[in-house]
GROMACS .gro file of C-alpha atoms in nm:
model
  438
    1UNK     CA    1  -4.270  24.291  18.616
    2UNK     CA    2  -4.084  24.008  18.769
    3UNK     CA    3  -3.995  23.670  18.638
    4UNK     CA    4  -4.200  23.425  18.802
    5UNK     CA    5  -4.519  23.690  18.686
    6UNK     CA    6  -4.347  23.670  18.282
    7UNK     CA    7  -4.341  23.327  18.312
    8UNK     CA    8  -4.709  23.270  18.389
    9UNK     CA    9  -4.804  23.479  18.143
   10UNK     CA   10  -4.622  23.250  17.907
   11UNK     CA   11  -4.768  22.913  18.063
   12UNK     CA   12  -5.152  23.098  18.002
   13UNK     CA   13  -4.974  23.177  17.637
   14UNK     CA   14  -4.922  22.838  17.586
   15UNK     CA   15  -5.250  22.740  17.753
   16UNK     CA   16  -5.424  22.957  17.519
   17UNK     CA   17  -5.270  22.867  17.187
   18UNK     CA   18  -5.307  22.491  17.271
   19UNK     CA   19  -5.663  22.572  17.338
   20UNK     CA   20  -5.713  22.720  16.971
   21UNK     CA   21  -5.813  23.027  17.105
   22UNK     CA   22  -5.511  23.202  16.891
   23UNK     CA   23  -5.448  23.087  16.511
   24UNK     CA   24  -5.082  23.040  16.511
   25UNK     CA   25  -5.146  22.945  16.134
   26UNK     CA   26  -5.382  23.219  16.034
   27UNK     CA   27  -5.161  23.482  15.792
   28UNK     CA   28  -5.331  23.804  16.036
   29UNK     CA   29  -5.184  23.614  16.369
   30UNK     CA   30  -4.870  23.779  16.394
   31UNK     CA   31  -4.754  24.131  16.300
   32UNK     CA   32  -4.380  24.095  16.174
   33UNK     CA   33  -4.184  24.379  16.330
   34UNK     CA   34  -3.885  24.267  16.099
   35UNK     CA   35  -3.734  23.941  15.910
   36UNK     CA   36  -3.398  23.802  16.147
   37UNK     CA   37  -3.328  23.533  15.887
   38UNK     CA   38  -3.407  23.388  15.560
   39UNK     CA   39  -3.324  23.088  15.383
   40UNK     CA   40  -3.446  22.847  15.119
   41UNK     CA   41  -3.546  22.591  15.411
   42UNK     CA   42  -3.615  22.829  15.697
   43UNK     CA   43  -3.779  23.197  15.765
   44UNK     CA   44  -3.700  23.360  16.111
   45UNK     CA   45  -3.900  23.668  16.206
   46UNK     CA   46  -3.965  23.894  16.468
   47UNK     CA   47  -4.311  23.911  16.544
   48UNK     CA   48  -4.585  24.030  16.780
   49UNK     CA   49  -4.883  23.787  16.814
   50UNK     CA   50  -5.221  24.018  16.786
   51UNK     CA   51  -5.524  23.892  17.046
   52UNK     CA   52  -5.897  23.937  16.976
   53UNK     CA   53  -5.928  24.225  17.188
   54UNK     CA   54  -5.686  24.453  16.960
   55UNK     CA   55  -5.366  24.459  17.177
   56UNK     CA   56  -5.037  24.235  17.094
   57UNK     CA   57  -4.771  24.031  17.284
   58UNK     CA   58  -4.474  24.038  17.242
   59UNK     CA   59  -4.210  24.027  17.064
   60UNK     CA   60  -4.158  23.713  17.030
   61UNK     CA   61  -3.913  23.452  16.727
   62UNK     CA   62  -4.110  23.283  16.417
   63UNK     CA   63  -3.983  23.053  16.283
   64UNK     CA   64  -4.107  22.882  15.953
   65UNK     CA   65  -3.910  22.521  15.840
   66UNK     CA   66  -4.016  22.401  15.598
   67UNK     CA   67  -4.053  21.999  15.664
   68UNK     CA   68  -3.859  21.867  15.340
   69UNK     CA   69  -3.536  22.025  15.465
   70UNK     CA   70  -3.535  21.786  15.754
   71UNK     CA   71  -3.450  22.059  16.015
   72UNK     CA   72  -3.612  22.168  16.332
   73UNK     CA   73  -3.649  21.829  16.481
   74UNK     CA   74  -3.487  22.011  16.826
   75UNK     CA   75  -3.729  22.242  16.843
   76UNK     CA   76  -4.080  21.939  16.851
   77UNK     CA   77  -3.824  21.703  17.087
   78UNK     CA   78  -3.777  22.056  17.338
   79UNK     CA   79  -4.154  22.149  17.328
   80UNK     CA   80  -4.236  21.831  17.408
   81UNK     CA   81  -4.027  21.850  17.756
   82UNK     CA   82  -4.154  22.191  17.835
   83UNK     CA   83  -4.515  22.068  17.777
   84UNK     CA   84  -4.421  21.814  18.013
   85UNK     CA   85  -4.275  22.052  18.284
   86UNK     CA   86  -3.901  22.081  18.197
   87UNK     CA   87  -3.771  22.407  18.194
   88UNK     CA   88  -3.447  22.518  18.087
   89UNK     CA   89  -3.217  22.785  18.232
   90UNK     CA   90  -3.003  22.872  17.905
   91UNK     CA   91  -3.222  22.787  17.606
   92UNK     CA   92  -3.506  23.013  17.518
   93UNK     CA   93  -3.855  22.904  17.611
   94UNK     CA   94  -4.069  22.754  17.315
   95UNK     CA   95  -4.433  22.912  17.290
   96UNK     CA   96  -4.553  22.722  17.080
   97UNK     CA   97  -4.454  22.452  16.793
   98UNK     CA   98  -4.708  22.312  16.547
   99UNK     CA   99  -4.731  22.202  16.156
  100UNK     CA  100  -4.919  22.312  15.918
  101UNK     CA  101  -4.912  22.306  15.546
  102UNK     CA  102  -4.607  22.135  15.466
  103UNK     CA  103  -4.402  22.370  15.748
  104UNK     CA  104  -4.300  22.343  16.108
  105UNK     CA  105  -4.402  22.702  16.307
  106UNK     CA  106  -4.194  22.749  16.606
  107UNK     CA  107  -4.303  23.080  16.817
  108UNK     CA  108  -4.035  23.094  17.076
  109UNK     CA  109  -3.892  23.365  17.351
  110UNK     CA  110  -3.699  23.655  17.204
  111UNK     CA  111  -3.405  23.646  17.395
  112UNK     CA  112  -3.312  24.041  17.442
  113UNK     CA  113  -2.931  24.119  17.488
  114UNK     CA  114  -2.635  24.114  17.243
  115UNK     CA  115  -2.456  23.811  17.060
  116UNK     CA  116  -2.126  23.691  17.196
  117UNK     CA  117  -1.935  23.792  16.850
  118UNK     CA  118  -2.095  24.161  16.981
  119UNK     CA  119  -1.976  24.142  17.294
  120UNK     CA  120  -1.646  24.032  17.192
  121UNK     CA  121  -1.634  24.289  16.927
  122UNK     CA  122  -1.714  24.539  17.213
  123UNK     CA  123  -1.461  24.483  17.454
  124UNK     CA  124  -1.103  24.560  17.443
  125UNK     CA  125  -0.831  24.332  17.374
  126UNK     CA  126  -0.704  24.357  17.729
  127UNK     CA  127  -1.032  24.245  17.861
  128UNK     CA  128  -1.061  23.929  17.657
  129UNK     CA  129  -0.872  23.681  17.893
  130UNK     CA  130  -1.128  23.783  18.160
  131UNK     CA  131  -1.435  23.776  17.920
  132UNK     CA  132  -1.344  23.412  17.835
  133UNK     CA  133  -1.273  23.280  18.188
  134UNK     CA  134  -1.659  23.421  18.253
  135UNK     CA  135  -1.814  23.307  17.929
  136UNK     CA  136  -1.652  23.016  17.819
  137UNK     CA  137  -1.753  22.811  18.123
  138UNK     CA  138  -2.153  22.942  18.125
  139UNK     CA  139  -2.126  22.806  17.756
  140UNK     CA  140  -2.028  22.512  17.846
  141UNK     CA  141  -2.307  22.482  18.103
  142UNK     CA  142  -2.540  22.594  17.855
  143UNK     CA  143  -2.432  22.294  17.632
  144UNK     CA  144  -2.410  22.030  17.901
  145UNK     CA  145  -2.796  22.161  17.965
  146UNK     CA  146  -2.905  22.088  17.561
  147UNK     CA  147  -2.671  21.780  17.556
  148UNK     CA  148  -2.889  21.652  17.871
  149UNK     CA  149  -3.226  21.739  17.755
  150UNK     CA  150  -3.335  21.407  17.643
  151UNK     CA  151  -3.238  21.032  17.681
  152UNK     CA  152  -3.031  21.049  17.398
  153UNK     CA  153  -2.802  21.317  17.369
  154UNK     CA  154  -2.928  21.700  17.162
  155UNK     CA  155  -2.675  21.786  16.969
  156UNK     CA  156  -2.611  22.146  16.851
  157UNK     CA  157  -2.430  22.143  16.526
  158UNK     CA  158  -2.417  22.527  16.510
  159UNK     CA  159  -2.267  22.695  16.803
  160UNK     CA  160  -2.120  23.018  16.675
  161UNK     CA  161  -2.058  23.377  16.809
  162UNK     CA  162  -2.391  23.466  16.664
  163UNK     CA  163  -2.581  23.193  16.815
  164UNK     CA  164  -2.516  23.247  17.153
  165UNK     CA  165  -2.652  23.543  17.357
  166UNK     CA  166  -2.579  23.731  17.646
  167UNK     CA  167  -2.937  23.798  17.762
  168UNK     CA  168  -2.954  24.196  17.891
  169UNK     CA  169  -2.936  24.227  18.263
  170UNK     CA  170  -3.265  24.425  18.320
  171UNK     CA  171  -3.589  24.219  18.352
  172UNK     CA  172  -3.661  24.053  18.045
  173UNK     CA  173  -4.004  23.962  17.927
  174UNK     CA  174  -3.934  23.572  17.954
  175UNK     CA  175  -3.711  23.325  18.157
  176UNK     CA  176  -3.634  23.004  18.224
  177UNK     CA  177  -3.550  22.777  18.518
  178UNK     CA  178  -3.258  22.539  18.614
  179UNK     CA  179  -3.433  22.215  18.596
  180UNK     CA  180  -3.712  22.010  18.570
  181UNK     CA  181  -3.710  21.970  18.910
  182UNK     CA  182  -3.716  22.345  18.993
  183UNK     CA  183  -4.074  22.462  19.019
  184UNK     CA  184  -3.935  22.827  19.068
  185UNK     CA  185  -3.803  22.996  18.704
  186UNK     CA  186  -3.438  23.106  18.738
  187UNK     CA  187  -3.261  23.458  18.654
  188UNK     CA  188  -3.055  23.483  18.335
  189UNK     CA  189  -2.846  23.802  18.475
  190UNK     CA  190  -2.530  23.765  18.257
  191UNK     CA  191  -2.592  23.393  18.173
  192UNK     CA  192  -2.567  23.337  17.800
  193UNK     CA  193  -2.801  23.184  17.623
  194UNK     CA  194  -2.807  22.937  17.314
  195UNK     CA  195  -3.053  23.029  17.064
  196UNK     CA  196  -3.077  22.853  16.649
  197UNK     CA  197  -3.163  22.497  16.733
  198UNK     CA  198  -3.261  22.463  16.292
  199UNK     CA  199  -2.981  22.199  16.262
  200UNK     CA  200  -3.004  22.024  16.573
  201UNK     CA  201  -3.037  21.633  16.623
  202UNK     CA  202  -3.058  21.381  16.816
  203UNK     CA  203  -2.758  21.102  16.825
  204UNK     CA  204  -2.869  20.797  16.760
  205UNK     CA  205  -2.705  20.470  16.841
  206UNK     CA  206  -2.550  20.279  16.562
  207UNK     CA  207  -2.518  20.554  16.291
  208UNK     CA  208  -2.208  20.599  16.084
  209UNK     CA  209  -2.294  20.947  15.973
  210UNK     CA  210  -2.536  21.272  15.977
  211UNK     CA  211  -2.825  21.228  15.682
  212UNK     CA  212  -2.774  21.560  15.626
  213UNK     CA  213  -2.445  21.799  15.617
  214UNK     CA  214  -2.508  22.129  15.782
  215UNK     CA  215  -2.280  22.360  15.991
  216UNK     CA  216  -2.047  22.696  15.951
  217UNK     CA  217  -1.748  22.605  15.866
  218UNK     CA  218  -1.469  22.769  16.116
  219UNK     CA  219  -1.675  22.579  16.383
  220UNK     CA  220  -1.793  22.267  16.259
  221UNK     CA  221  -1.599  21.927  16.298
  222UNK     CA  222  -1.479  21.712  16.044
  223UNK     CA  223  -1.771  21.451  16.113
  224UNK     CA  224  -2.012  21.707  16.058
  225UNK     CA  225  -1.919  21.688  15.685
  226UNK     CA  226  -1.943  21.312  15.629
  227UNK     CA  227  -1.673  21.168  15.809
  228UNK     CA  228  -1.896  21.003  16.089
  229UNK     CA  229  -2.208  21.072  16.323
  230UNK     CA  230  -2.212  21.424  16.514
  231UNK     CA  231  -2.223  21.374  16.881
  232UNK     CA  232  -2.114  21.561  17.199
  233UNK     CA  233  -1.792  21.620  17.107
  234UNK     CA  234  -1.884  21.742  16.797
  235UNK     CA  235  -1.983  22.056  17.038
  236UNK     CA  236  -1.707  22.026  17.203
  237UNK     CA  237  -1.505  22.126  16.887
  238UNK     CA  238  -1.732  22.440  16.808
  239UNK     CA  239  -1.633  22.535  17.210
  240UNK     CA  240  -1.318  22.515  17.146
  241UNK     CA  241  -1.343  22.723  16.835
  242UNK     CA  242  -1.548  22.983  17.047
  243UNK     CA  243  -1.272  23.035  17.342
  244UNK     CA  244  -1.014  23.105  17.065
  245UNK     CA  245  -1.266  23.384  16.950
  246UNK     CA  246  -1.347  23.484  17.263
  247UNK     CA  247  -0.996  23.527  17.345
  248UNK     CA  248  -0.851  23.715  16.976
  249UNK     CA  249  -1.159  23.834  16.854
  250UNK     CA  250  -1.173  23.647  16.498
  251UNK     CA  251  -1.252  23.311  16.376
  252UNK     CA  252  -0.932  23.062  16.386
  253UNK     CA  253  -0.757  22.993  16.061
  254UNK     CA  254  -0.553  22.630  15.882
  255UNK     CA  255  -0.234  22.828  15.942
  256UNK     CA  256  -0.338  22.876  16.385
  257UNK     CA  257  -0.402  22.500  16.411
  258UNK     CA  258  -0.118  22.407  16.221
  259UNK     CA  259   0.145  22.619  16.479
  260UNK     CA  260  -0.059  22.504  16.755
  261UNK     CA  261  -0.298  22.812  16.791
  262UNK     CA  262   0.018  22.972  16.926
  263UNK     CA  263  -0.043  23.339  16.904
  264UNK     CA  264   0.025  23.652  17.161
  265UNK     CA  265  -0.362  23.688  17.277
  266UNK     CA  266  -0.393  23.307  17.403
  267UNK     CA  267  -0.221  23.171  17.689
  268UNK     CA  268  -0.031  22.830  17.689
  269UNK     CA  269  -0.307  22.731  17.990
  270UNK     CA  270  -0.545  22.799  17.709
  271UNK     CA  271  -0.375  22.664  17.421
  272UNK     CA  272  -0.352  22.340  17.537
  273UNK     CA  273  -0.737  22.321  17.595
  274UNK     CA  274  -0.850  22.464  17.275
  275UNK     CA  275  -0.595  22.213  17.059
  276UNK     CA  276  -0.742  21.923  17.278
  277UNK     CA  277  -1.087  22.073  17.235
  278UNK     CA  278  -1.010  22.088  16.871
  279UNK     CA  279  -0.883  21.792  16.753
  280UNK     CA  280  -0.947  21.610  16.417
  281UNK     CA  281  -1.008  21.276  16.609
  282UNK     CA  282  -1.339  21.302  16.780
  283UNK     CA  283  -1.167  21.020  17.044
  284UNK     CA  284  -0.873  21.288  17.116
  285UNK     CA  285  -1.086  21.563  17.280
  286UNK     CA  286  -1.272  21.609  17.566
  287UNK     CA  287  -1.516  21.356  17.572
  288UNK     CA  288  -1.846  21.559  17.691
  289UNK     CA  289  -1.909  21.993  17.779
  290UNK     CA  290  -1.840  21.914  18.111
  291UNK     CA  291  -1.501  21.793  18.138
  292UNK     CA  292  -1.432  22.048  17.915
  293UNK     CA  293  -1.546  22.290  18.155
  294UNK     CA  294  -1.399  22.150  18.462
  295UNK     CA  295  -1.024  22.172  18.218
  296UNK     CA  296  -1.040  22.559  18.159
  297UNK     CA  297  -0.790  22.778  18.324
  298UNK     CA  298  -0.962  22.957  18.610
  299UNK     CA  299  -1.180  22.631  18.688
  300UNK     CA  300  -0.897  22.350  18.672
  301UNK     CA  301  -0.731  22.591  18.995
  302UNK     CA  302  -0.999  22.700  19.148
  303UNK     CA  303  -0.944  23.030  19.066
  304UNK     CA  304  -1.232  23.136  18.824
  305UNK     CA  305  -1.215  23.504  18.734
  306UNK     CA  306  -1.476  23.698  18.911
  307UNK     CA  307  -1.405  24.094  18.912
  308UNK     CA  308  -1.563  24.391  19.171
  309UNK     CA  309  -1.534  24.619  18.832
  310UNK     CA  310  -1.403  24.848  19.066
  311UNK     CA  311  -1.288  25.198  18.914
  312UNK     CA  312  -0.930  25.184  18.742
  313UNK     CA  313  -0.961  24.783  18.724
  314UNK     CA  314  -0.817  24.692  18.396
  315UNK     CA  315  -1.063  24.375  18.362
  316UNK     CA  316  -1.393  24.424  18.412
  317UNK     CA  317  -1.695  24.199  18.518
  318UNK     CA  318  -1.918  24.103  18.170
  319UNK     CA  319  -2.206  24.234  18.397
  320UNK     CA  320  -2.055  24.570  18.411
  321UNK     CA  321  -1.953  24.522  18.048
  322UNK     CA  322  -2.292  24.404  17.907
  323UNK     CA  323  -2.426  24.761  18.125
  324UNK     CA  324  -2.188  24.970  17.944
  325UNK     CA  325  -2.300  24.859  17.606
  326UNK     CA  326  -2.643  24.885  17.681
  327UNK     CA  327  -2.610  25.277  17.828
  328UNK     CA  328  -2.392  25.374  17.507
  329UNK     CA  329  -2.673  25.212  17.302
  330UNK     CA  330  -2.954  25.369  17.466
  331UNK     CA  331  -2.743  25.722  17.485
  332UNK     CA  332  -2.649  25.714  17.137
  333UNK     CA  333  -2.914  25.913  16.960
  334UNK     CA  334  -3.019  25.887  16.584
  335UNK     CA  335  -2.967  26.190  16.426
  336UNK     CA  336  -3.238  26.408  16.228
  337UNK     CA  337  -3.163  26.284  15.850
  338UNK     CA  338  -3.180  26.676  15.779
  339UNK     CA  339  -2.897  26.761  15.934
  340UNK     CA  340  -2.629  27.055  15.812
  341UNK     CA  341  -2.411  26.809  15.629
  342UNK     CA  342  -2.693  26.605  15.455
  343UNK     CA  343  -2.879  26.891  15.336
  344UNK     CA  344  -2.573  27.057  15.201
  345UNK     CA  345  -2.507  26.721  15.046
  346UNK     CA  346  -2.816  26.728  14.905
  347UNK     CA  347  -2.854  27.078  14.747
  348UNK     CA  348  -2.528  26.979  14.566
  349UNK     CA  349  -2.672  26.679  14.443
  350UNK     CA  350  -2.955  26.879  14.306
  351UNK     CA  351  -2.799  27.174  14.155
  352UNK     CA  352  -2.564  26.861  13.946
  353UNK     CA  353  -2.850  26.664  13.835
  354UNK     CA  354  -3.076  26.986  13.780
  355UNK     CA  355  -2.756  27.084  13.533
  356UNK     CA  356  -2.721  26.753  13.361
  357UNK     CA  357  -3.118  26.787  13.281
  358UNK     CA  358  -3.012  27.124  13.070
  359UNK     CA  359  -2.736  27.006  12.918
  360UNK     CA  360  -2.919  26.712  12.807
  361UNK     CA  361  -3.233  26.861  12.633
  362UNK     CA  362  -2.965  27.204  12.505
  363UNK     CA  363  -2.714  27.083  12.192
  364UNK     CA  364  -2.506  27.380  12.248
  365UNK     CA  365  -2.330  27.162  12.618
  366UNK     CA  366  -2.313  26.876  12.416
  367UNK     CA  367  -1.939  26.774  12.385
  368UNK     CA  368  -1.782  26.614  12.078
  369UNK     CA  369  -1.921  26.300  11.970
  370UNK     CA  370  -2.252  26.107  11.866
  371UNK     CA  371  -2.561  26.159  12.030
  372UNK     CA  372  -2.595  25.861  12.214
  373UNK     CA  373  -2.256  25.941  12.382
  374UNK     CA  374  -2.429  26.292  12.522
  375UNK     CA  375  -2.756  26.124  12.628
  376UNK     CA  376  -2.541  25.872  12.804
  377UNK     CA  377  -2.316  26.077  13.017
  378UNK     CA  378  -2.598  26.315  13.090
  379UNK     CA  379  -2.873  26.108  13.133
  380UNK     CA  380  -2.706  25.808  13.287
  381UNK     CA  381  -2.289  25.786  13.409
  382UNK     CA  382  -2.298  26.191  13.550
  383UNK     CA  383  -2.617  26.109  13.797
  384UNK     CA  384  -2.487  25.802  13.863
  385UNK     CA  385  -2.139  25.910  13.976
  386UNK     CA  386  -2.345  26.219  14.209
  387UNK     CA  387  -2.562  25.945  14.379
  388UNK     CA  388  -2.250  25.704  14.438
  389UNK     CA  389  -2.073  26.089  14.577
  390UNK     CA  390  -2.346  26.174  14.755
  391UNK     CA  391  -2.427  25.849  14.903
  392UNK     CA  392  -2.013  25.859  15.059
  393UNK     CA  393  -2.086  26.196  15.189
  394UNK     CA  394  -2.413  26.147  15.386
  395UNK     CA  395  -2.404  26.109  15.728
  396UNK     CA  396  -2.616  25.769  15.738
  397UNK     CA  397  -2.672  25.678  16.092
  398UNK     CA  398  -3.089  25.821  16.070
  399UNK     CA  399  -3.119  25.578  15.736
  400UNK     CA  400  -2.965  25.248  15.917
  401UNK     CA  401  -3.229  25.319  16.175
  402UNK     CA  402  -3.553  25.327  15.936
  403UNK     CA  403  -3.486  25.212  15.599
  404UNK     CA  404  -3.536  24.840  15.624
  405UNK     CA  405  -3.304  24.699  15.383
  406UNK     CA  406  -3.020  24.874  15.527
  407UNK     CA  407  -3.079  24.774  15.892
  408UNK     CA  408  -3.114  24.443  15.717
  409UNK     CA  409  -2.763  24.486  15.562
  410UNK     CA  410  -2.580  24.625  15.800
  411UNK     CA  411  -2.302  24.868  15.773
  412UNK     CA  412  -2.047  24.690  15.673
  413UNK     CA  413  -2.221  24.528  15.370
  414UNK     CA  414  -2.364  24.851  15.273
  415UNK     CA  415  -1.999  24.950  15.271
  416UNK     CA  416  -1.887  24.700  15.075
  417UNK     CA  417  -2.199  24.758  14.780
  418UNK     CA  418  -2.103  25.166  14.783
  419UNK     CA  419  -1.743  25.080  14.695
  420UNK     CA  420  -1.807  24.801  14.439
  421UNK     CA  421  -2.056  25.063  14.288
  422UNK     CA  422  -1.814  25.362  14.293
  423UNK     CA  423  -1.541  25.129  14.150
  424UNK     CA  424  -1.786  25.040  13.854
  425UNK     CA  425  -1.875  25.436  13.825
  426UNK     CA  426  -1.524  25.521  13.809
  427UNK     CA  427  -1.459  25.253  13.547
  428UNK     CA  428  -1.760  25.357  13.325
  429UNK     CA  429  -1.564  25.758  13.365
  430UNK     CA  430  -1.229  25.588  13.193
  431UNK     CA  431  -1.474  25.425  12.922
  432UNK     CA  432  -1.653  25.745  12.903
  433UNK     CA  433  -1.310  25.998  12.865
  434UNK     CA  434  -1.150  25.693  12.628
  435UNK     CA  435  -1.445  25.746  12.343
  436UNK     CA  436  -1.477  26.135  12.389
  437UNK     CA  437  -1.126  26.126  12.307
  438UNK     CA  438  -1.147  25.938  12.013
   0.00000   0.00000   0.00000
């Protein structure tokens, strides 16, 4: 299906949901494929919106703001445009954005692709120069693009590597187009995307300061937190935060600004536009997105980095990157859970717990001590400790794909509860050896 077909089908979406003839409010409307987000002021799902005739579109993003937290202004001010014709070439289309009971529902464009801190995660430390000379720039662009939406400037608040996307290069179900001006919708091959618009506002002329104090922290500006009003350059800092991630593949610390983000991965071309990018002094940095831009090595000299990702080419194109993580994704194959080593694990987890059952209800394997000692290490620490065992042994990769609390998680969180558990496990074992000793 090609784009300008997707994007009719969205204008008839819209049509249709203005017209009443779907019940964006009704609880049935939407079948949530899985929650993206959740906080005390917002919900973010991924959902497929269910027609009278049985099928479902889809997916699409749900958001639900609640209207007391003061957030998701952006998101009423943008739908407003595209109701009026706008459309946007690096923000995701808005479906549909209405309140009701106390909330603001946003139904917007699932964006498909991978986030930036993915992508930068993905490639290799000789390929991060060239994946910042590409990317850095388009974000920019994408910024200049929100910053010009409206009269008064949009502004961000929460650019991070996780809130920018770089869209996959097959078809995607949605897209958008350059300009208001530009009857014809636009490809997105390759360009990213900025999605998470919660914490977005408008400047307004005359402020001293934000009314509210939002932002993650490694890429928010001192004003953000009180000192004075957010505007452009308040984006500007969070894009100069971004190249230095781009380029070493972690968020900057005190200790980089303080030597000047000096380091072996950034170049001095570079490091003298992220510490003007950066600076404490709104006044001191680049004074909108697009002199940033026009500043960053490859643009300043005309020279910005395009590559043939020819064979035996050390830096590739993020086209032929963004390919290559999409065919190992696709070729990667979840495993059968019952596989040799899981059901081996599992037999021995059995045969344990299947012996601390005897022992527990047959005095004779009790060791010395009270009761309450035997029922606890039988009945309690001992199947603990085999869970926690087996848990490290299992090969997990088929339970990260279908249990949803892990997919939720992710890996490395679900790393991080196994060894706080099998720290505490081992701890109660000391406890438990201390008192039979006694």
């Amino acid at each position: 299906m090609d784009i300008e077909t997707t994007d009719g089908i969205h204008e008839q979406l819209e049509g249709a949901l203005g017209a009443g003839l779907f019940s964006s409010a009704s609880a049935d409307a939407y079948r949530v494929e899985r929650t993206l987000k959740r906080t005390p002021a917002e919900v973010t799902e991924l959902v497929w919106l269910r027609t009278a005739a049985g099928t479902e579109l889809g997916p699409y993003v749900r958001k639900v703001i609640s209207r007391g937290s003061g957030l998701g202004c952006a998101y009423v001010e943008l739908f407003k445009l595209q109701r009026q014709g706008m459309r946007f070439r690096q923000l995701p289309r808005i479906i549909d954005c209405r309140e009701s009971a106390g909330s603001l529902e946003v139904l917007l464009e699932y964006v498909k692709g991978w986030t930036l801190a993915q992508v930068v995660e993905d490639a290799s430390p000789g390929d991060r120069d060239m994946l910042a000379r590409e990317l850095i720039p388009a974000i920019c662009d994408a910024v200049s693009e929100l910053h010009g939406a409206l009269e008064s400037p949009l502004v961000h608040r929460d650019l991070t590597p996780s809130n920018v996307i770089c869209p996959d290069t097959r078809p995607r179900s949605a897209a958008g187009s350059c300009s208001a001006a530009s009857p014809r919708p636009a490809t997105r091959s390759c360009c990213p995307v900025l999605i998470d618009f919660g914490i977005a506002r408008v400047w307004r002329e005359g402020e001293e300061a934000d009314t509210t104090h939002f932002g993650t922290r490694s890429y928010a500006p001192p004003e953000q937190y009180g000192f004075g009003q957010t505007d452009v350059r308040s984006d500007v800092y969070a894009l100069g935060m971004l190249a230095f991630f781009c380029l070493t593949g972690r968020e900057a610390t005190p200790a980089d600004r303080e030597c000047g983000f000096a380091c072996a991965e950034v170049s001095p071309a570079w490091r003298s536009v992220i510490t003007k990018a950066t600076s404490l002094d709104p006044d001191d940095r680049y004074q909108s997105a697009a002199e940033m831009r026009d500043a960053l090595p490859g643009v300043a000299d005309g020279r910005l980095c395009k590559h043939s990702g020819k064979p035996g080419d050390r830096s590739r194109s993020l086209a032929v990157m963004l390919t290559e993580m999409r065919e190992r994704y696709l070729s990667a194959s979840v495993p059968s859970f019952w596989s040799a080593r899981n059901v081996l694990v599992c037999l021995a987890a059995a045969f344990i717990l299947f012996a601390c059952a005897i022992c527990l209800f047959d005095e004779k394997y009790y060791v010395a001590g009270p009761l309450w000692l035997n029922v606890y290490g039988f009945a309690l620490f001992f199947p603990c400790m085999v869970l926690v065992c087996g848990w490290v042994l299992l090969d997990k990769r088929w339970l990260f794909a279908n249990v949803g609390i892990l997919r939720r998680w992710g890996r490395k969180r679900a790393r991080a509860v196994s060894v706080g558990v099998f720290v505490v496990a081992w701890l109660l074992l000391i406890v438990f050896v201390g008192i039979c000793r006694r």
